[in-house]
Coordinates of C-alpha atoms in Angstrom, one line a residue:
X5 CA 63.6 77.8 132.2
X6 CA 65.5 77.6 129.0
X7 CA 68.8 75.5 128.8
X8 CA 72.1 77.0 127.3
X9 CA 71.6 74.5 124.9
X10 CA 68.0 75.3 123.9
X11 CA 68.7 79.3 124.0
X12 CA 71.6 78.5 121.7
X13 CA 70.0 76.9 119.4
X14 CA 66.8 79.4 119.4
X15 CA 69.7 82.1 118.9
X16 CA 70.9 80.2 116.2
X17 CA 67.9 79.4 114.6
X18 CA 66.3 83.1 114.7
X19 CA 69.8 84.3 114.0
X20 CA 69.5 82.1 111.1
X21 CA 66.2 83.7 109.9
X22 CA 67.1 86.8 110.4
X23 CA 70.3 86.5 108.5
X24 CA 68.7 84.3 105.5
X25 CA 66.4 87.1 105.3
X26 CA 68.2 90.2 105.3
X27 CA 70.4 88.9 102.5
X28 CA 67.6 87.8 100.8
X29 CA 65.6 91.1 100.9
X30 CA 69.3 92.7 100.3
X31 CA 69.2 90.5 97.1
X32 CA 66.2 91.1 95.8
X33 CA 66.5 95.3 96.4
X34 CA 69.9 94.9 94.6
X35 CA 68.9 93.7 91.5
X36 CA 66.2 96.6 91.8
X37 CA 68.8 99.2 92.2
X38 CA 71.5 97.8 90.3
X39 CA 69.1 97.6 86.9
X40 CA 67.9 101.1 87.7
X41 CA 71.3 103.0 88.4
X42 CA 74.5 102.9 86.4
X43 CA 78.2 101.6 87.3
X44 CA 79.4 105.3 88.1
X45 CA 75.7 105.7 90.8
X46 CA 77.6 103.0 92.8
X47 CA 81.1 103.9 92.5
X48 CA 80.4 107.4 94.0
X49 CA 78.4 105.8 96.9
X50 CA 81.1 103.2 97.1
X51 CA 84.1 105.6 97.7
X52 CA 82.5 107.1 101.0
X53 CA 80.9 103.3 101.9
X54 CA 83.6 103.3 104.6
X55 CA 81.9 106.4 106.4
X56 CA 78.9 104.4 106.4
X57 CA 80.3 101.4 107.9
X58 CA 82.1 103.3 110.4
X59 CA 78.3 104.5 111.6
X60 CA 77.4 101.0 111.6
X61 CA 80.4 100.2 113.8
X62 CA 79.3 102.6 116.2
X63 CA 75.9 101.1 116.2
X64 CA 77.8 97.4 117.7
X65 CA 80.5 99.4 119.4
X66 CA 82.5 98.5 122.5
X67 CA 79.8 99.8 124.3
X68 CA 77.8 97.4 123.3
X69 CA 80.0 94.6 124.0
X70 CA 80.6 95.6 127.5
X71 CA 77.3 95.4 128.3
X72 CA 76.5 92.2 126.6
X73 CA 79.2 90.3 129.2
X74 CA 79.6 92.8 132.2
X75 CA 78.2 91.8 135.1
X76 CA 75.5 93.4 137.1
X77 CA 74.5 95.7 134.6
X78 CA 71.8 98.3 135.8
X79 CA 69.6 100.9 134.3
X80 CA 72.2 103.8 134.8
X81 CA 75.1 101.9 132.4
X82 CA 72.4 101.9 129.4
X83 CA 71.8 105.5 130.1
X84 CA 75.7 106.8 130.5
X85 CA 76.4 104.5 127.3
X86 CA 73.4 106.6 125.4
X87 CA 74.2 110.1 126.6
X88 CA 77.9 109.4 126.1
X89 CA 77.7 107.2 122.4
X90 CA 75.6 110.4 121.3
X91 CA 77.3 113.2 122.3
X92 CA 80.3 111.6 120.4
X93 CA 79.0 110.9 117.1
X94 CA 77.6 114.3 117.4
X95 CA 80.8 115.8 117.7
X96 CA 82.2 113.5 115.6
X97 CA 79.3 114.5 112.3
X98 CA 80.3 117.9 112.7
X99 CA 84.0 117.4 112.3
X100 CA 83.1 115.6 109.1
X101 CA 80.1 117.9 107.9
X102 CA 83.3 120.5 107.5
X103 CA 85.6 117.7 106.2
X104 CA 83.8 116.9 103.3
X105 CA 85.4 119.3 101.1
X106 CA 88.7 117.4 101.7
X107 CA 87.1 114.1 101.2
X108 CA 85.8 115.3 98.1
X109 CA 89.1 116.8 96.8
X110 CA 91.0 113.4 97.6
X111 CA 88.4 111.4 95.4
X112 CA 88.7 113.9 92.8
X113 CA 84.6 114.2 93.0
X114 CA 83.1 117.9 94.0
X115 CA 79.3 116.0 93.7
X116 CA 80.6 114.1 97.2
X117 CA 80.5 117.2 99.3
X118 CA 76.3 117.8 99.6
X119 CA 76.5 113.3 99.2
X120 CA 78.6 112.8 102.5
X121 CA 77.5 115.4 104.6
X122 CA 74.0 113.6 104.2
X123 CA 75.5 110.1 104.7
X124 CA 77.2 111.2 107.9
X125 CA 73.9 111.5 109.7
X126 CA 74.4 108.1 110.2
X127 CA 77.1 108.4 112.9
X128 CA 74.1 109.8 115.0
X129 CA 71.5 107.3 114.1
X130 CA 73.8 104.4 114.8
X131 CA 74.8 105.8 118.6
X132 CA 71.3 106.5 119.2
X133 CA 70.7 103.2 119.1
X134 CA 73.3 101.4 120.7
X135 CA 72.1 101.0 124.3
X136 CA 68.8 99.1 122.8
X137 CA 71.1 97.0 120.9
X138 CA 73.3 96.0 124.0
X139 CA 69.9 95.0 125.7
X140 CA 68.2 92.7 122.9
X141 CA 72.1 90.6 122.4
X142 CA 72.1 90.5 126.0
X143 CA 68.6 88.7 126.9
X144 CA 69.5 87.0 123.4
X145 CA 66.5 89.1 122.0
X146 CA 67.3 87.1 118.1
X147 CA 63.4 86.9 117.1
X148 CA 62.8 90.7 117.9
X149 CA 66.3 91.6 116.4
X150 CA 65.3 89.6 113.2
X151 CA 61.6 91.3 113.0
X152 CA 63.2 94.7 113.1
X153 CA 66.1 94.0 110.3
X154 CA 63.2 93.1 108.1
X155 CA 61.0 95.8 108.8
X156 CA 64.0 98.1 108.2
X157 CA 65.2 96.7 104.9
X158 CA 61.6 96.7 103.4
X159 CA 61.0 100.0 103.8
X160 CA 64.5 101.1 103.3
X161 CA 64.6 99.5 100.2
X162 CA 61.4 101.0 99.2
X163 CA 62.4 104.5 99.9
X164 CA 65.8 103.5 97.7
X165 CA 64.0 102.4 95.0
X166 CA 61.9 104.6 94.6
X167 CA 64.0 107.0 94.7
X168 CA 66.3 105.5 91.9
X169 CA 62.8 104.9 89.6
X170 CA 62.6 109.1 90.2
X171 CA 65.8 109.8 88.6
X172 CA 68.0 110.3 91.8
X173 CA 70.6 108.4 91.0
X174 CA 73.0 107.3 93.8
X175 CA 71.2 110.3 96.0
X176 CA 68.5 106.8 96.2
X177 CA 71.4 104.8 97.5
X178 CA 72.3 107.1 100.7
X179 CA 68.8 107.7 101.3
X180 CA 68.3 104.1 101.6
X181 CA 71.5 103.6 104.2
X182 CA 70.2 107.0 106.1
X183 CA 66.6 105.7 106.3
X184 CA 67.4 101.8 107.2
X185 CA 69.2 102.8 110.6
X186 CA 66.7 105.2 111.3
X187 CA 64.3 102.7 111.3
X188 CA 66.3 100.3 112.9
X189 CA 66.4 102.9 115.6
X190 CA 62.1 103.1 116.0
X191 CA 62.0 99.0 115.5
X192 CA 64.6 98.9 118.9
X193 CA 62.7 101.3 120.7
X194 CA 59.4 99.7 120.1
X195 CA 60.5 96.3 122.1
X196 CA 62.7 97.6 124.3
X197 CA 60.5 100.5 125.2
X198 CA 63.0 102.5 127.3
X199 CA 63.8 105.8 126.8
X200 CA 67.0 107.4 128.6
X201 CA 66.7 109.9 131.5
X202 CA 68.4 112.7 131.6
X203 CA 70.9 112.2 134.2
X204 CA 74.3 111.1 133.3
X205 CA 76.7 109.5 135.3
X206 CA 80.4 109.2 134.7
X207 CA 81.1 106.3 136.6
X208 CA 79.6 103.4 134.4
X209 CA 81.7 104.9 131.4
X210 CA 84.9 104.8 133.4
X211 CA 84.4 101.3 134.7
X212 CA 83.5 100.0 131.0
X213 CA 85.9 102.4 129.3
X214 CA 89.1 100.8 129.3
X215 CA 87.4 98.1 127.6
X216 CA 85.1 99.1 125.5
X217 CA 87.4 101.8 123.8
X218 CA 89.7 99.2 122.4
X219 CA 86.4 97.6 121.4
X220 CA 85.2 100.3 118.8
X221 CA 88.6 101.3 117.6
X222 CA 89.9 97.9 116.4
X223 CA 86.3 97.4 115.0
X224 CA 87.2 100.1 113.1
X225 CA 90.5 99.3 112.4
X226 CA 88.7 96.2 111.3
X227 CA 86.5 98.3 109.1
X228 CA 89.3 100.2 107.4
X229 CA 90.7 97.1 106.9
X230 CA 88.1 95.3 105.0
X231 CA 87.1 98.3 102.7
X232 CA 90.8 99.8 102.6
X233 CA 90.8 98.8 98.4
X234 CA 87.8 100.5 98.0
X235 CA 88.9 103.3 99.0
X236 CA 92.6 103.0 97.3
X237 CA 90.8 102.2 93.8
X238 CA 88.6 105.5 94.6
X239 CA 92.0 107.4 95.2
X240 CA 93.6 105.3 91.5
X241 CA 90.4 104.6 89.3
X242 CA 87.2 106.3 88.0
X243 CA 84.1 105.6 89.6
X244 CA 83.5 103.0 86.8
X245 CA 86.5 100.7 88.4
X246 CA 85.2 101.3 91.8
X247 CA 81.6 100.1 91.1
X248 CA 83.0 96.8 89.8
X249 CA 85.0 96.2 92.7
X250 CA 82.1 97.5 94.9
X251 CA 79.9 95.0 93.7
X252 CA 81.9 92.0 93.9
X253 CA 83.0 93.0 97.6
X254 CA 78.5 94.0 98.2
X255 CA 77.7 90.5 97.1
X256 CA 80.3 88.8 99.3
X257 CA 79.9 90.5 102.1
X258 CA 75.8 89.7 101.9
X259 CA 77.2 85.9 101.6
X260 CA 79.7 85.7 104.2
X261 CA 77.6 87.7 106.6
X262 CA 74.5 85.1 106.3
X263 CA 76.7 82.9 108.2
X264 CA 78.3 85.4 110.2
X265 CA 75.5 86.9 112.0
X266 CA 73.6 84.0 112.4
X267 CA 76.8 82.7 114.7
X268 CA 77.7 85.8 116.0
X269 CA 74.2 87.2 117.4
X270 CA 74.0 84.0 119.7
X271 CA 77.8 83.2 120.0
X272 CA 79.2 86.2 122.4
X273 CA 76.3 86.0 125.2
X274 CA 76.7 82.0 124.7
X275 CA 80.5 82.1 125.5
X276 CA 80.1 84.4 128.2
X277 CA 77.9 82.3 130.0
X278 CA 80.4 79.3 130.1
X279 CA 83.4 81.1 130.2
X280 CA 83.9 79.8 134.2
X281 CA 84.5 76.3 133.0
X282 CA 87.2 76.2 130.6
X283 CA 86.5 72.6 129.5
X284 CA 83.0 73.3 128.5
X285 CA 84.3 76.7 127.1
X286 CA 86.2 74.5 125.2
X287 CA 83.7 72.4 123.8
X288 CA 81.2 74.7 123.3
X289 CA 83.6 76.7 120.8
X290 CA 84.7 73.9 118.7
X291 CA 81.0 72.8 118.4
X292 CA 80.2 76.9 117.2
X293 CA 83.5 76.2 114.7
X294 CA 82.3 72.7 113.5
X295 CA 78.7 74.2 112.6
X296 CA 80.4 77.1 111.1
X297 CA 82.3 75.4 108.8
X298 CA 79.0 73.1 108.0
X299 CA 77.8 76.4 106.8
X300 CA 80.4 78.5 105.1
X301 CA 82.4 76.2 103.0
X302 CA 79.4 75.1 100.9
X303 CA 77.8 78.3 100.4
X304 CA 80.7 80.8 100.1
X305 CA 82.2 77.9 97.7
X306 CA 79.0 77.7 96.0
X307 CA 78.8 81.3 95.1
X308 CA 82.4 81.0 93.4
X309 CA 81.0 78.5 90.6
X310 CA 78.0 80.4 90.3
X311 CA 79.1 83.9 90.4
X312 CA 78.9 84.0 86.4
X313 CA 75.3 82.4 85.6
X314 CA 74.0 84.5 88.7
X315 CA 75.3 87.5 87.4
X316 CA 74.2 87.7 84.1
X317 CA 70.7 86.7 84.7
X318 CA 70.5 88.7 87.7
X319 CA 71.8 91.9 87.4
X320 CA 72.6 91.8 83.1
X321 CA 75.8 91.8 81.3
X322 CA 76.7 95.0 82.9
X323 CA 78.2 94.2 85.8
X324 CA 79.9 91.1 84.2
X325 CA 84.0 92.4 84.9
X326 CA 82.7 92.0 88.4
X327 CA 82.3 88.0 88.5
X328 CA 86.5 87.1 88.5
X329 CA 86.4 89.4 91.3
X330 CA 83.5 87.7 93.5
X331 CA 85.1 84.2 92.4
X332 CA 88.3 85.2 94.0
X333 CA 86.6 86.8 97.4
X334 CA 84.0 84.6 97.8
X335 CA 86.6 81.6 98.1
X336 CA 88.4 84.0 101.2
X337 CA 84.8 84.8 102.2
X338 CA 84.1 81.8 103.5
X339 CA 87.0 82.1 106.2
X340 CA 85.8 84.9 107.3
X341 CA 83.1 83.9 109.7
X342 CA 85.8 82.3 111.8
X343 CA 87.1 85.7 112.6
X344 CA 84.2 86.6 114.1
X345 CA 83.9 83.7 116.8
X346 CA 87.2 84.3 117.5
X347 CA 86.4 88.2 118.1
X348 CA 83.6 86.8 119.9
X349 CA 86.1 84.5 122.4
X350 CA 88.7 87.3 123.0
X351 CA 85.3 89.4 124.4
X352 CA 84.1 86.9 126.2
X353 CA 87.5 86.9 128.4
X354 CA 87.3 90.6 128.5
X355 CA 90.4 91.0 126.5
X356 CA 89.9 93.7 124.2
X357 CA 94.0 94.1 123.7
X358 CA 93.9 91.5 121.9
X359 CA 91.4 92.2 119.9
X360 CA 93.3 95.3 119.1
X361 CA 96.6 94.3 118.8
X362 CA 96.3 91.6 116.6
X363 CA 93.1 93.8 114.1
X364 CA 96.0 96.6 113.9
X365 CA 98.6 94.6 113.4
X366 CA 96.7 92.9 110.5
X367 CA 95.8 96.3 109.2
X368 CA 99.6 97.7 108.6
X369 CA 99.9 94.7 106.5
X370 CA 97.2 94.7 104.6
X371 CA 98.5 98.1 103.5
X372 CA 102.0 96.7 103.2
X373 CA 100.6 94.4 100.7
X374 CA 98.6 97.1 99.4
X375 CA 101.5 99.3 98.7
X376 CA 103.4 96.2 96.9
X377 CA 101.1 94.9 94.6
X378 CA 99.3 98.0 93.8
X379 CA 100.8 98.7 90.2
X380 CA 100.4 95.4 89.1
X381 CA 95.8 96.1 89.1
X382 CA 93.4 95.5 90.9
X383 CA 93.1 91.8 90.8
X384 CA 96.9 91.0 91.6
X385 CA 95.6 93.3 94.8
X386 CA 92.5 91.6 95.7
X387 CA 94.1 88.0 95.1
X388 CA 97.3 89.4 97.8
X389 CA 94.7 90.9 100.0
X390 CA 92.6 87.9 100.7
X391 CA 95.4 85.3 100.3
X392 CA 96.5 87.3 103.6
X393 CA 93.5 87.5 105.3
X394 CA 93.0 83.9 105.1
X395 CA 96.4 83.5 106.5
X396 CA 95.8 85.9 109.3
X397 CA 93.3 83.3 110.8
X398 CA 96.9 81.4 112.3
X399 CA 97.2 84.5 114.5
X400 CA 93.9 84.0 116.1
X401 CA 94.2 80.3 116.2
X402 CA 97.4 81.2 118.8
X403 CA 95.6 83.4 121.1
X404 CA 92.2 80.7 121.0
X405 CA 95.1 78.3 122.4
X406 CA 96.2 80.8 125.0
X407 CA 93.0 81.3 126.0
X408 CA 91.2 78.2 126.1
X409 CA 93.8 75.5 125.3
X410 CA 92.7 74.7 121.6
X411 CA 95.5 73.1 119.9
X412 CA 95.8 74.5 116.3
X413 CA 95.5 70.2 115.1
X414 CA 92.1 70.1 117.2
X415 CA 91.0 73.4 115.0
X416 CA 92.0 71.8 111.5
X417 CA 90.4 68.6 113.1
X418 CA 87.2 70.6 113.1
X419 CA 86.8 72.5 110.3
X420 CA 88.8 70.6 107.6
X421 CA 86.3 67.2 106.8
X422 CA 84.0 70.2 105.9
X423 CA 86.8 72.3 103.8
X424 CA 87.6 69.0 101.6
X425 CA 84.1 68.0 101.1
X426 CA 83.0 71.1 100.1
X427 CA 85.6 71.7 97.9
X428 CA 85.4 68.5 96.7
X429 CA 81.5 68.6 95.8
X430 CA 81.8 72.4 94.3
X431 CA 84.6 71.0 91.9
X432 CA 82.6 67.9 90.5
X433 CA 79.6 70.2 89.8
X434 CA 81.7 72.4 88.1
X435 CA 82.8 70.0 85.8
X436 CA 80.3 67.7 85.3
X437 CA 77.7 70.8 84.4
X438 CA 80.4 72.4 81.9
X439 CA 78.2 71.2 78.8
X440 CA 75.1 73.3 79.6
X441 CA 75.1 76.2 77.5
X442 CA 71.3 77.5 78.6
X443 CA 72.1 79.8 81.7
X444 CA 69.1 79.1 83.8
X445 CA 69.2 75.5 83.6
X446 CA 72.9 76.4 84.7
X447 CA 72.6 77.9 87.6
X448 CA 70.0 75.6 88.6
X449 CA 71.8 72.6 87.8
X450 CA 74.7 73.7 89.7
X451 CA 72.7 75.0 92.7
X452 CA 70.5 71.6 93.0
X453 CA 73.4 69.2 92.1
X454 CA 75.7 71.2 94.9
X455 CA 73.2 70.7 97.8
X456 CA 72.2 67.2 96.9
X457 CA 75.9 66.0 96.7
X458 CA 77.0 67.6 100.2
X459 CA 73.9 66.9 101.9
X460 CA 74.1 63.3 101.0
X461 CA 77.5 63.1 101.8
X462 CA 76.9 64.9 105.4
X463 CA 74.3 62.0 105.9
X464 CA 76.1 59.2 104.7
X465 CA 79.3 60.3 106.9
X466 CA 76.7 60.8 109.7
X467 CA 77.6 64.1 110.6
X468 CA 77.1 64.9 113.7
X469 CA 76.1 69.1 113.1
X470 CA 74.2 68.0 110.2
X471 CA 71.9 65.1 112.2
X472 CA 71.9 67.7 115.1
X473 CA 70.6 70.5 112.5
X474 CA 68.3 68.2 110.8
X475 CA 66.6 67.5 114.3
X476 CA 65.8 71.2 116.0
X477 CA 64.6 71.9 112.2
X478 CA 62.0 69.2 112.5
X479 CA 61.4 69.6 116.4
X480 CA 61.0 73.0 115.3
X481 CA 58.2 72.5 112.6
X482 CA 56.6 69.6 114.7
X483 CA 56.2 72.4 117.4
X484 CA 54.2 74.9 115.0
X485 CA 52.4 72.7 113.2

């Protein structure tokens, strides 16, 4: 039998490849799509992007996390949480099928009527899936889960482009979203290889209820929250405005979430297990925030310096109002994986109030802020908003100590050595590559210069995460080879 330590660090490691991956294959269909269609293609998708999202939530909803840590969890919960999550999102697709009018009227854009009716097929999708979901994080199912991400986003983004190469224009766009959780759907089914009954039973939704509600809404909360400019430019500027901003926000999101879902698919299950023994509860979350901060300092500060070069050869001159944008929320992007452990930790004690207290709390000031700094543009908004968010972390940091005793000096203790050196390393490439004018030796430079600097410096320090890292990675190859 597998240890706790050698499932976590399997989790990790597919987490890792699936994550690494999916942004990868995300990058490389971007550039695709975002040569093809114009500015306007992705501002129209990107002012009903939130509808989309919502979908997704209900794809990882509370459902899905009270399966993951209940106990005892039989046949007849999966199939309650499938007839239930379905009959909901279909209730839920055709109060938005007849609201799309209104949605269209408040973005001042009749061609979203036809555009979201066809998006909101993904409410459906998503709940189809969601008690296949709940089984593969539960038996920490990260190899399977990373095969069918792939699958999905190859031949999703084949559909899209294609699509986009036919003239479609942001039509290509939804009918990649629509056709990547569809099959998502067939991948899940395929390794699970259950298929509900139809009987449905009121008691497992009752016993889970109470907690998984809170669950789902505060994701959502959460999801409002995140995307809540988007939808405020789409309400102020043309669709030209909102493609900028979209972009900036797509390609953080596709960095921060490399290291967030490599953590998070092996984190909640992980926590769970140990959550009996505080001390090791303890540990075992400091380690996760140690090898998070290993991660997302250096890459989401990475991105910042390179945002420019990486624009301009990738994706053309085009899209070039976009880079003081990323600059500004890749630097809060890299706190943002922190949020989710400490999601994860507030599940794994079954406390879903807090998880919804402190999300809507946070979301009535981000609106606040919203409201203050709105006439003064949109970067004076996005440099508020994520100034915030990074604040917001403190509010977690109390509840971690409620919960497990972690002292807000043991946190800094953790993270900081890799905030500093990070920093520290992404300034002195910045500088010392400031006389290269080619753009490709550039962004090379800066990439190769970046890694060598902070991996040297992790070695030299002797790091603990990065000698432990170093060592699965070879155990790993000197097992396949």
């Amino acid at each position: 039998m597998e240890t706790l330590k050698e499932k976590t660090a399997k989790g990790l490691f597919w987490g890792a490849i699936n994550s690494g991956a999916t942004q990868f294959l995300n990058f490389v269909i971007g550039i695709f799509l975002l040569r093809i269609l114009s500015v306007d293609d992705y501002g129209i998708v990107g002012m009903i992007a939130i509808f989309t999202l919502i979908a997704g939530n209900l794809q990882d909803s509370g459902f899905t996390t009270a399966l993951v840590n209940g106990q005892d969890i039989t046949e007849e919960d999966y199939n309650s949480v499938f007839w239930f999550s379905t009959t909901i999102s279909l209730s839920l697709y055709v109060i938005l099928f007849f609201s799309a009018p209104l949605i269209a009227d408040f973005f001042h854009q009749p061609c979203l009527i036809p555009l979201s009716r066809f998006v909101f097929i993904t409410f459906v999708l998503s709940a189809i899936g969601i008690s296949h979901n709940a089984f593969m994080v539960r038996k920490i199912m990260a190899k399977e889960r990373a095969i069918i991400s792939i699958v999905a986003l190859c031949l999703s983004g084949i559909i899209g482009i294609t699509s986009a190469l036919s003239g479609l224009g942001y039509w290509s766009l939804a009918f990649q979203q629509v056709s990547y959780i569809f099959i998502t759907d067939i991948g899940r089914l395929y390794y699970v290889r259950w298929l509900p009954k139809l009987h449905f039973s009121v008691g497992p939704i009752k016993r889970m209820f109470s907690f998984s509600y809170k669950i789902l809404i505060t994701t959502i909360i959460n999801t409002i929250g995140n995307n809540i400019l988007t939808v405020v430019f789409g309400r102020l500027f043309k669709p030209k405005e909102v493609g900028i901003y979209t972009q900036a926000n797509k390609w953080n999101t596709m960095a921060s979430s490399l290291i967030t879902n490599t953590i998070s698919s092996t984190t909640q299950p992980v926590l769970s297990s140990v959550r009996t023994d505080k001390e090791r509860e303890k540990q075992v979350f400091r380690k996760i925030m140690r090898f998070t901060a290993f991660l997302s300092f250096p890459c989401m500060f990475g991105l910042a310096i390179v945002a420019k070069e990486l624009t301009l050869i990738v994706i053309t001159a085009k899209w070039l109002e976009s880079v003081p944008l990323l600059q500004v929320l890749a630097i809060g992007g890299a706190f943002l994986p922190f949020v989710s452990i400490y999601n994860n930790l507030t599940f794994s004690h079954l406390r879903s109030d807090i998880f919804m207290w402190v999300s809507t709390a946070q979301l009535a000031f981000q609106l606040l802020i919203i409201y203050v700094t709105y006439s003064y543009g949109i970067m004076a908004m996005v440099l508020a908003y994520t100034f915030f968010n990074v604040l917001w972390l403190g509010v977690w940091q109390y509840f971690a100590h409620k919960l497990i005793g972690l002292c807000l000096s043991e946190m800094l203790k953790d993270i900081m050595p890799f905030f500093l050196i990070a920093a520290g390393v992404m300034a002195f490439t910045y500088i010392i590559t400031l006389s290269i004018t080619n753009l490709v030796v550039l962004l090379f430079a800066r990439i190769v210069l970046a890694v060598v600097l902070y991996g040297g410096i992790m070695k030299l320090s002797h790091a603990k995460i990065f000698e432990e890292s170093v060592e699965y990675l070879f155990k790993k190859k000197r097992k396949t080879s």
